[in-house]
mmCIF file of C-alpha atoms in Angstrom:
data_model
loop_
_atom_site.group_PDB
_atom_site.id
_atom_site.type_symbol
_atom_site.label_atom_id
_atom_site.label_comp_id
_atom_site.label_asym_id
_atom_site.label_seq_id
_atom_site.Cartn_x
_atom_site.Cartn_y
_atom_site.Cartn_z
ATOM 1 C CA MET Q 96 -9.072 -1.478 -19.406
ATOM 2 C CA ILE Q 97 -6.314 -2.004 -22.251
ATOM 3 C CA GLU Q 98 -9.183 -1.818 -24.867
ATOM 4 C CA ASN Q 99 -10.776 1.207 -23.445
ATOM 5 C CA ILE Q 100 -7.179 3.129 -23.521
ATOM 6 C CA ARG Q 101 -6.991 2.024 -27.181
ATOM 7 C CA LYS Q 102 -10.167 3.419 -28.061
ATOM 8 C CA THR Q 103 -10.130 6.537 -25.747
ATOM 9 C CA GLY Q 104 -6.420 7.337 -25.824
ATOM 10 C CA ALA Q 105 -6.716 8.021 -22.089
ATOM 11 C CA TYR Q 106 -6.357 6.632 -18.829
ATOM 12 C CA ASP Q 107 -8.684 8.644 -16.556
ATOM 13 C CA GLN Q 108 -8.001 7.263 -13.228
ATOM 14 C CA ILE Q 109 -5.311 7.698 -10.535
ATOM 15 C CA SER Q 110 -2.415 5.519 -10.658
ATOM 16 C CA PHE Q 111 0.716 4.523 -9.091
ATOM 17 C CA GLY Q 112 3.060 6.156 -11.321
ATOM 18 C CA GLN Q 113 1.514 6.945 -14.807
ATOM 19 C CA LYS Q 114 2.601 10.478 -16.019
ATOM 20 C CA GLN Q 115 -0.551 12.600 -17.237
ATOM 21 C CA ASP Q 116 -0.561 14.243 -20.579
ATOM 22 C CA PRO Q 117 0.183 17.946 -20.132
ATOM 23 C CA CYS Q 118 -3.334 18.883 -21.653
ATOM 24 C CA GLN Q 119 -4.861 16.918 -18.828
ATOM 25 C CA SER Q 120 -2.574 17.413 -16.190
ATOM 26 C CA ILE Q 121 -1.827 21.276 -16.192
ATOM 27 C CA PHE Q 122 -4.617 22.953 -18.573
ATOM 28 C CA ARG Q 123 -7.543 20.815 -17.569
ATOM 29 C CA LYS Q 124 -6.919 21.726 -13.909
ATOM 30 C CA ALA Q 125 -8.123 25.427 -14.848
ATOM 31 C CA MET Q 126 -11.533 23.867 -15.300
ATOM 32 C CA SER Q 127 -12.048 20.875 -12.928
ATOM 33 C CA THR Q 128 -10.318 18.953 -10.394
ATOM 34 C CA PHE Q 129 -12.812 16.587 -8.909
ATOM 35 C CA HIS Q 130 -14.735 13.609 -10.986
ATOM 36 C CA ALA Q 131 -17.766 11.633 -9.948
ATOM 37 C CA ALA Q 132 -16.837 8.549 -8.253
ATOM 38 C CA THR Q 133 -18.142 5.761 -10.257
ATOM 39 C CA GLN Q 134 -16.099 2.906 -8.798
ATOM 40 C CA GLY Q 135 -18.103 0.124 -7.229
ATOM 41 C CA ARG Q 136 -21.556 1.672 -8.549
ATOM 42 C CA PRO Q 137 -24.085 -0.659 -10.528
ATOM 43 C CA GLY Q 138 -22.960 -0.667 -14.142
ATOM 44 C CA LYS Q 139 -19.284 -0.157 -13.487
ATOM 45 C CA ALA Q 140 -17.178 -1.922 -15.904
ATOM 46 C CA ILE Q 141 -15.152 -4.172 -13.900
ATOM 47 C CA LYS Q 142 -12.585 -4.722 -16.584
ATOM 48 C CA ASP Q 143 -11.713 -1.318 -16.360
ATOM 49 C CA VAL Q 144 -10.258 -1.576 -12.964
ATOM 50 C CA ASN Q 145 -6.379 -1.511 -12.956
ATOM 51 C CA ILE Q 146 -5.834 -3.869 -9.945
ATOM 52 C CA GLY Q 147 -3.307 -6.743 -10.320
ATOM 53 C CA VAL Q 148 0.067 -6.392 -8.302
ATOM 54 C CA THR Q 149 -0.631 -9.287 -5.806
ATOM 55 C CA VAL Q 150 -2.580 -12.614 -5.899
ATOM 56 C CA HIS Q 151 -4.604 -13.973 -3.104
ATOM 57 C CA GLU Q 152 -6.384 -17.236 -2.922
ATOM 58 C CA HIS Q 153 -9.676 -16.729 -0.972
ATOM 59 C CA ILE Q 154 -9.508 -13.746 1.454
ATOM 60 C CA PRO Q 155 -11.597 -14.703 4.707
ATOM 61 C CA GLY Q 156 -14.579 -12.327 4.972
ATOM 62 C CA MET Q 157 -14.554 -10.989 1.486
ATOM 63 C CA PRO Q 158 -18.027 -10.520 -0.080
ATOM 64 C CA SER Q 159 -17.817 -13.157 -2.936
ATOM 65 C CA GLY Q 160 -21.458 -13.543 -4.347
ATOM 66 C CA ARG Q 161 -22.433 -10.126 -3.118
ATOM 67 C CA ILE Q 162 -20.552 -8.461 -5.594
ATOM 68 C CA LEU Q 163 -20.639 -9.599 -9.258
ATOM 69 C CA GLY Q 164 -19.706 -13.088 -8.709
ATOM 70 C CA SER Q 165 -20.381 -16.227 -6.802
ATOM 71 C CA LEU Q 166 -17.063 -18.213 -6.668
ATOM 72 C CA GLY Q 167 -16.852 -19.004 -2.774
ATOM 73 C CA MET Q 168 -13.641 -20.708 -2.283
ATOM 74 C CA ASN Q 169 -12.635 -20.746 -5.591
ATOM 75 C CA SER Q 170 -12.513 -17.023 -5.639
ATOM 76 C CA ILE Q 171 -9.107 -15.353 -6.438
ATOM 77 C CA TRP Q 172 -8.482 -11.693 -5.175
ATOM 78 C CA LEU Q 173 -5.968 -9.218 -6.952
ATOM 79 C CA LYS Q 174 -4.467 -6.295 -4.664
ATOM 80 C CA THR Q 175 -2.842 -3.229 -5.284
ATOM 81 C CA ASP Q 176 -1.772 0.157 -3.262
ATOM 82 C CA ASN Q 177 -5.450 1.419 -2.759
ATOM 83 C CA ALA Q 178 -8.253 0.039 -0.942
ATOM 84 C CA TRP Q 179 -9.899 -1.876 -3.718
ATOM 85 C CA LEU Q 180 -9.825 -5.399 -4.675
ATOM 86 C CA GLN Q 181 -10.665 -7.300 -7.727
ATOM 87 C CA GLU Q 182 -12.108 -10.837 -7.869
ATOM 88 C CA VAL Q 183 -11.325 -13.103 -10.804
ATOM 89 C CA ASP Q 184 -12.342 -16.367 -11.972
ATOM 90 C CA SER Q 185 -9.824 -18.976 -10.802
ATOM 91 C CA SER Q 186 -10.239 -21.082 -14.047
ATOM 92 C CA THR Q 187 -10.464 -18.509 -16.735
ATOM 93 C CA LEU Q 188 -8.795 -15.189 -14.841
ATOM 94 C CA GLU Q 189 -11.740 -13.185 -16.049
ATOM 95 C CA PRO Q 190 -12.729 -10.261 -13.764
ATOM 96 C CA VAL Q 191 -15.925 -10.964 -12.081
ATOM 97 C CA GLY Q 192 -16.298 -8.274 -9.349
ATOM 98 C CA VAL Q 193 -14.772 -5.437 -7.445
ATOM 99 C CA ALA Q 194 -15.019 -4.543 -3.709
ATOM 100 C CA ASP Q 195 -13.254 -2.116 -1.538
ATOM 101 C CA GLN Q 196 -12.416 -2.458 2.322
ATOM 102 C CA ARG Q 197 -15.806 -0.899 3.410
ATOM 103 C CA ASN Q 198 -17.581 -3.857 2.218
ATOM 104 C CA ILE Q 199 -15.751 -5.945 4.872
ATOM 105 C CA HIS Q 200 -15.852 -3.215 7.565
ATOM 106 C CA PRO Q 201 -17.714 0.469 7.476
ATOM 107 C CA GLU Q 202 -14.930 2.022 9.230
ATOM 108 C CA LEU Q 203 -12.463 1.294 6.697
ATOM 109 C CA THR Q 204 -13.148 4.352 4.689
ATOM 110 C CA GLY Q 205 -9.701 5.323 3.498
ATOM 111 C CA THR Q 206 -8.457 5.125 -0.213
ATOM 112 C CA LEU Q 207 -5.099 3.406 0.465
ATOM 113 C CA SER Q 208 -3.525 0.377 1.799
ATOM 114 C CA ALA Q 209 -0.771 -1.990 1.290
ATOM 115 C CA VAL Q 210 -0.093 -4.238 -1.733
ATOM 116 C CA HIS Q 211 1.315 -6.774 0.589
ATOM 117 C CA MET Q 212 -1.159 -7.782 3.158
ATOM 118 C CA GLN Q 213 0.129 -10.265 5.752
ATOM 119 C CA THR Q 214 -1.185 -13.716 6.767
ATOM 120 C CA ASP Q 215 -0.629 -15.726 10.072
ATOM 121 C CA PRO Q 216 0.973 -18.948 8.597
ATOM 122 C CA VAL Q 217 -0.472 -21.044 11.371
ATOM 123 C CA THR Q 218 -4.161 -19.641 11.606
ATOM 124 C CA GLY Q 219 -4.506 -18.306 8.267
ATOM 125 C CA ASP Q 220 -5.901 -14.984 9.638
ATOM 126 C CA TYR Q 221 -5.240 -12.073 7.354
ATOM 127 C CA PHE Q 222 -4.016 -8.343 8.563
ATOM 128 C CA LYS Q 223 -4.144 -5.121 6.663
ATOM 129 C CA TYR Q 224 -4.218 -1.372 7.017
ATOM 130 C CA ASN Q 225 -6.476 1.123 5.788
ATOM 131 C CA LEU Q 226 -5.190 5.087 5.129
ATOM 132 C CA GLU Q 227 -7.623 7.722 5.413
ATOM 133 C CA PHE Q 228 -6.278 11.144 4.082
ATOM 134 C CA GLY Q 229 -7.225 14.460 5.498
ATOM 135 C CA ARG Q 230 -5.689 17.174 7.778
ATOM 136 C CA GLN Q 231 -4.983 14.319 10.427
ATOM 137 C CA ALA Q 232 -4.027 11.015 8.746
ATOM 138 C CA ILE Q 233 -5.775 7.997 9.995
ATOM 139 C CA TYR Q 234 -4.369 4.377 9.951
ATOM 140 C CA ARG Q 235 -6.779 1.734 10.839
ATOM 141 C CA ILE Q 236 -5.273 -1.668 11.256
ATOM 142 C CA SER Q 237 -7.543 -4.744 11.056
ATOM 143 C CA LYS Q 238 -7.599 -8.527 11.647
ATOM 144 C CA VAL Q 239 -9.678 -10.963 9.672
ATOM 145 C CA PRO Q 240 -9.770 -14.281 11.703
ATOM 146 C CA ALA Q 241 -9.949 -17.216 8.970
ATOM 147 C CA SER Q 242 -12.335 -19.011 11.795
ATOM 148 C CA THR Q 243 -15.112 -16.259 11.303
ATOM 149 C CA GLY Q 244 -14.219 -14.043 8.438
ATOM 150 C CA LYS Q 245 -15.469 -11.093 10.598
ATOM 151 C CA THR Q 246 -13.076 -8.160 10.316
ATOM 152 C CA GLU Q 247 -11.885 -6.659 13.494
ATOM 153 C CA ILE Q 248 -10.004 -3.108 13.968
ATOM 154 C CA ILE Q 249 -6.959 -4.047 16.364
ATOM 155 C CA ALA Q 250 -5.485 -0.417 16.316
ATOM 156 C CA THR Q 251 -6.411 3.102 15.139
ATOM 157 C CA ILE Q 252 -3.408 5.489 14.805
ATOM 158 C CA LYS Q 253 -3.434 9.190 14.365
ATOM 159 C CA GLY Q 254 -0.848 11.709 14.856
ATOM 160 C CA VAL Q 255 1.519 10.430 12.086
ATOM 161 C CA ARG Q 256 1.654 11.566 8.640
ATOM 162 C CA ALA Q 257 0.243 10.107 5.733
ATOM 163 C CA ALA Q 258 2.965 7.847 4.039
ATOM 164 C CA TYR Q 259 3.580 5.430 1.052
ATOM 165 C CA LEU Q 260 3.803 2.076 2.786
ATOM 166 C CA HIS Q 261 3.956 -0.571 0.046
ATOM 167 C CA PHE Q 262 4.129 -3.238 2.917
ATOM 168 C CA PHE Q 263 4.213 -3.969 6.646
ATOM 169 C CA ILE Q 264 5.901 -6.861 8.710
ATOM 170 C CA ILE Q 265 4.312 -9.610 10.613
ATOM 171 C CA THR Q 266 6.133 -11.541 13.518
ATOM 172 C CA GLU Q 267 4.593 -14.389 15.801
ATOM 173 C CA LYS Q 268 3.507 -11.552 18.559
ATOM 174 C CA ASN Q 269 3.420 -8.267 16.675
ATOM 175 C CA LEU Q 270 2.681 -6.146 13.287
ATOM 176 C CA ILE Q 271 5.303 -3.763 12.627
ATOM 177 C CA PHE Q 272 4.687 -0.539 10.505
ATOM 178 C CA CYS Q 273 7.524 1.555 9.242
ATOM 179 C CA ILE Q 274 6.305 5.011 8.426
ATOM 180 C CA PHE Q 275 8.917 6.287 5.873
ATOM 181 C CA SER Q 276 9.722 9.716 5.384
ATOM 182 C CA ALA Q 277 7.757 9.524 2.120
ATOM 183 C CA HIS Q 278 4.784 11.486 2.877
ATOM 184 C CA TYR Q 279 1.765 12.298 0.807
ATOM 185 C CA ALA Q 280 1.907 16.197 0.336
ATOM 186 C CA LYS Q 281 -0.930 18.204 1.568
ATOM 187 C CA GLY Q 282 -2.383 15.394 3.538
ATOM 188 C CA GLY Q 283 -2.780 13.355 0.370
ATOM 189 C CA ALA Q 284 -4.758 16.498 -1.344
ATOM 190 C CA LYS Q 285 -1.794 16.450 -4.262
ATOM 191 C CA VAL Q 286 -2.993 13.044 -5.453
ATOM 192 C CA LEU Q 287 -6.065 14.782 -6.983
ATOM 193 C CA TRP Q 288 -3.659 17.035 -8.681
ATOM 194 C CA THR Q 289 -0.803 14.872 -9.958
ATOM 195 C CA LYS Q 290 -3.151 11.888 -10.683
ATOM 196 C CA ASN Q 291 -0.522 9.560 -9.514
ATOM 197 C CA LEU Q 292 1.033 8.549 -6.391
ATOM 198 C CA ILE Q 293 4.719 8.989 -7.127
ATOM 199 C CA ASP Q 294 4.471 12.841 -7.978
ATOM 200 C CA ALA Q 295 2.241 13.237 -4.913
ATOM 201 C CA ILE Q 296 5.038 11.928 -2.503
ATOM 202 C CA ASP Q 297 7.539 14.331 -0.686
ATOM 203 C CA TYR Q 298 10.738 13.005 0.802
ATOM 204 C CA ASP Q 299 12.478 14.588 3.808
ATOM 205 C CA PRO Q 300 15.971 13.247 4.220
ATOM 206 C CA ASN Q 301 16.168 15.017 7.478
ATOM 207 C CA GLU Q 302 13.100 13.653 9.077
ATOM 208 C CA LYS Q 303 13.435 10.206 10.782
ATOM 209 C CA ASN Q 304 11.376 6.967 10.133
ATOM 210 C CA LYS Q 305 8.919 6.468 12.634
ATOM 211 C CA TRP Q 306 8.201 2.754 13.808
ATOM 212 C CA LEU Q 307 4.954 1.477 15.126
ATOM 213 C CA VAL Q 308 4.859 -2.138 17.051
ATOM 214 C CA ILE Q 309 1.315 -3.379 17.424
ATOM 215 C CA ASP Q 310 0.212 -6.074 19.427
ATOM 216 C CA ARG Q 311 -1.887 -8.682 17.264
ATOM 217 C CA HIS Q 312 -3.193 -10.981 19.879
ATOM 218 C CA HIS Q 313 -4.318 -9.244 22.888
ATOM 219 C CA GLY Q 314 -5.952 -5.923 21.627
ATOM 220 C CA LYS Q 315 -3.275 -3.771 23.122
ATOM 221 C CA GLY Q 316 -3.022 -1.717 20.092
ATOM 222 C CA VAL Q 317 0.453 -0.021 19.624
ATOM 223 C CA VAL Q 318 2.693 -0.964 22.280
ATOM 224 C CA THR Q 319 5.854 0.572 21.219
ATOM 225 C CA VAL Q 320 6.961 3.539 18.943
ATOM 226 C CA PHE Q 321 10.494 4.212 18.152
ATOM 227 C CA GLU Q 322 12.665 6.120 15.516
ATOM 228 C CA SER Q 323 15.527 5.392 13.210
ATOM 229 C CA ASN Q 324 17.484 7.180 10.499
ATOM 230 C CA PRO Q 325 15.613 7.868 7.272
ATOM 231 C CA PHE Q 326 15.613 5.184 4.290
ATOM 232 C CA PHE Q 327 12.902 3.829 1.894
ATOM 233 C CA ALA Q 328 11.883 0.192 1.325
ATOM 234 C CA PHE Q 329 9.377 -1.735 -0.568
ATOM 235 C CA HIS Q 330 9.756 -5.040 0.913
ATOM 236 C CA SER Q 331 11.302 -6.887 4.133
ATOM 237 C CA VAL Q 332 12.984 -10.155 3.717
ATOM 238 C CA ASN Q 333 12.318 -11.711 7.163
ATOM 239 C CA ALA Q 334 11.348 -10.842 10.789
ATOM 240 C CA TRP Q 335 10.980 -12.646 13.961
ATOM 241 C CA ASP Q 336 10.596 -12.061 17.724
ATOM 242 C CA GLU Q 337 13.340 -13.126 20.301
ATOM 243 C CA GLY Q 338 14.190 -12.531 23.948
ATOM 244 C CA SER Q 339 16.133 -9.513 24.562
ATOM 245 C CA SER Q 340 19.814 -9.827 25.267
ATOM 246 C CA THR Q 341 19.915 -6.493 27.183
ATOM 247 C CA GLN Q 342 16.570 -6.385 28.852
ATOM 248 C CA LYS Q 343 15.461 -9.237 30.952
ATOM 249 C CA GLY Q 344 11.717 -10.030 30.188
ATOM 250 C CA LYS Q 345 11.730 -8.013 27.206
ATOM 251 C CA THR Q 346 11.442 -8.879 23.580
ATOM 252 C CA ASP Q 347 13.675 -7.654 20.581
ATOM 253 C CA VAL Q 348 12.122 -7.652 17.220
ATOM 254 C CA ILE Q 349 14.528 -8.553 14.468
ATOM 255 C CA LEU Q 350 14.122 -7.237 10.854
ATOM 256 C CA ASP Q 351 15.844 -7.932 7.822
ATOM 257 C CA MET Q 352 15.080 -5.587 4.826
ATOM 258 C CA SER Q 353 16.222 -4.339 1.342
ATOM 259 C CA THR Q 354 16.524 -0.579 1.648
ATOM 260 C CA TYR Q 355 17.462 2.551 -0.384
ATOM 261 C CA GLU Q 356 18.860 5.657 0.633
ATOM 262 C CA ASN Q 357 15.830 7.889 -0.650
ATOM 263 C CA LEU Q 358 12.843 7.723 -3.115
ATOM 264 C CA ASP Q 359 14.960 7.877 -6.456
ATOM 265 C CA ILE Q 360 14.458 4.244 -7.095
ATOM 266 C CA LEU Q 361 10.672 5.152 -7.817
ATOM 267 C CA LYS Q 362 11.321 7.835 -10.509
ATOM 268 C CA ARG Q 363 14.086 5.567 -12.170
ATOM 269 C CA PHE Q 364 11.456 3.118 -13.323
ATOM 270 C CA TRP Q 365 9.838 5.528 -15.790
ATOM 271 C CA TYR Q 366 10.120 4.359 -19.273
ATOM 272 C CA GLU Q 367 12.387 7.354 -20.407
ATOM 273 C CA ASN Q 368 14.795 6.734 -17.337
ATOM 274 C CA MET Q 369 14.827 3.070 -18.049
ATOM 275 C CA ASN Q 370 16.096 3.785 -21.406
ATOM 276 C CA GLU Q 371 18.765 6.036 -20.295
ATOM 277 C CA ILE Q 372 20.004 4.527 -16.965
ATOM 278 C CA ASP Q 373 23.445 3.017 -16.253
ATOM 279 C CA ILE Q 374 23.393 1.592 -12.825
ATOM 280 C CA THR Q 375 27.338 1.863 -12.484
ATOM 281 C CA ILE Q 376 26.924 5.425 -12.395
ATOM 282 C CA HIS Q 377 23.764 5.583 -10.104
ATOM 283 C CA PRO Q 378 24.930 3.932 -6.734
ATOM 284 C CA ARG Q 379 21.953 5.231 -5.051
ATOM 285 C CA LEU Q 380 19.881 2.689 -7.036
ATOM 286 C CA HIS Q 381 21.671 -0.164 -5.563
ATOM 287 C CA LYS Q 382 19.530 -1.546 -2.427
ATOM 288 C CA ARG Q 383 21.224 -2.199 1.038
ATOM 289 C CA ALA Q 384 20.734 -5.098 3.166
ATOM 290 C CA ARG Q 385 19.912 -3.649 6.437
ATOM 291 C CA ARG Q 386 19.144 -5.386 10.012
#
């Protein structure tokens, strides 16, 4: 990928925060918006795929050997904020294949997912979400049992806006999703215009965060929905279930998170801002512990 950028002087893929050359991001739009989707087709240069935020040692159900490698239990998968994963050789770290979530379930047709999938520490089961853009966003939550490797969709969520979710939360009983007030503009279509996720996200400080609690054992889907004051977060610190102290027979979910007041933290990591930043005069860049 780096060599291709050196040769062409361009990075012609949708990224997380890469700003586009004005000639490409403004004037070119008068000529064309859509490009042929070649990723995953035969002949695609797998070394040109920009995937490499989190590392997973063997993901149950991933089709190693049906793509461009046959590493079996020795495979390592790399993940980013979209629905694609890259397989690398566990010894050399050379890319050997790419796959998207449709390879493990035909209904996982969305383009985005969380960098941080969740794993049951006891069973080894994997959980992830798949976000499909459109006039009505669709979140599909899936489970891959380590014992079978067969993907199951345990919840399909409509009626909430498409939002940037870098992570979600797992407890012994539930999965918890916080739909931050960090929404993809125009149902996600703005990503085609900006060619990066950050510039396509709108933040409304007056819109509350929506929390979805999903049963992960008994097929009940979304069991609780509630709201909180708006904030943004990249990661959770800890989470657990405990008996409610106020309602007999009910369960409280306790979450510890590092939070930010808004989305300023995203754009502060652009190169020109990093050169000028003085965190002592930008208090909003300080994260806050929240429970």
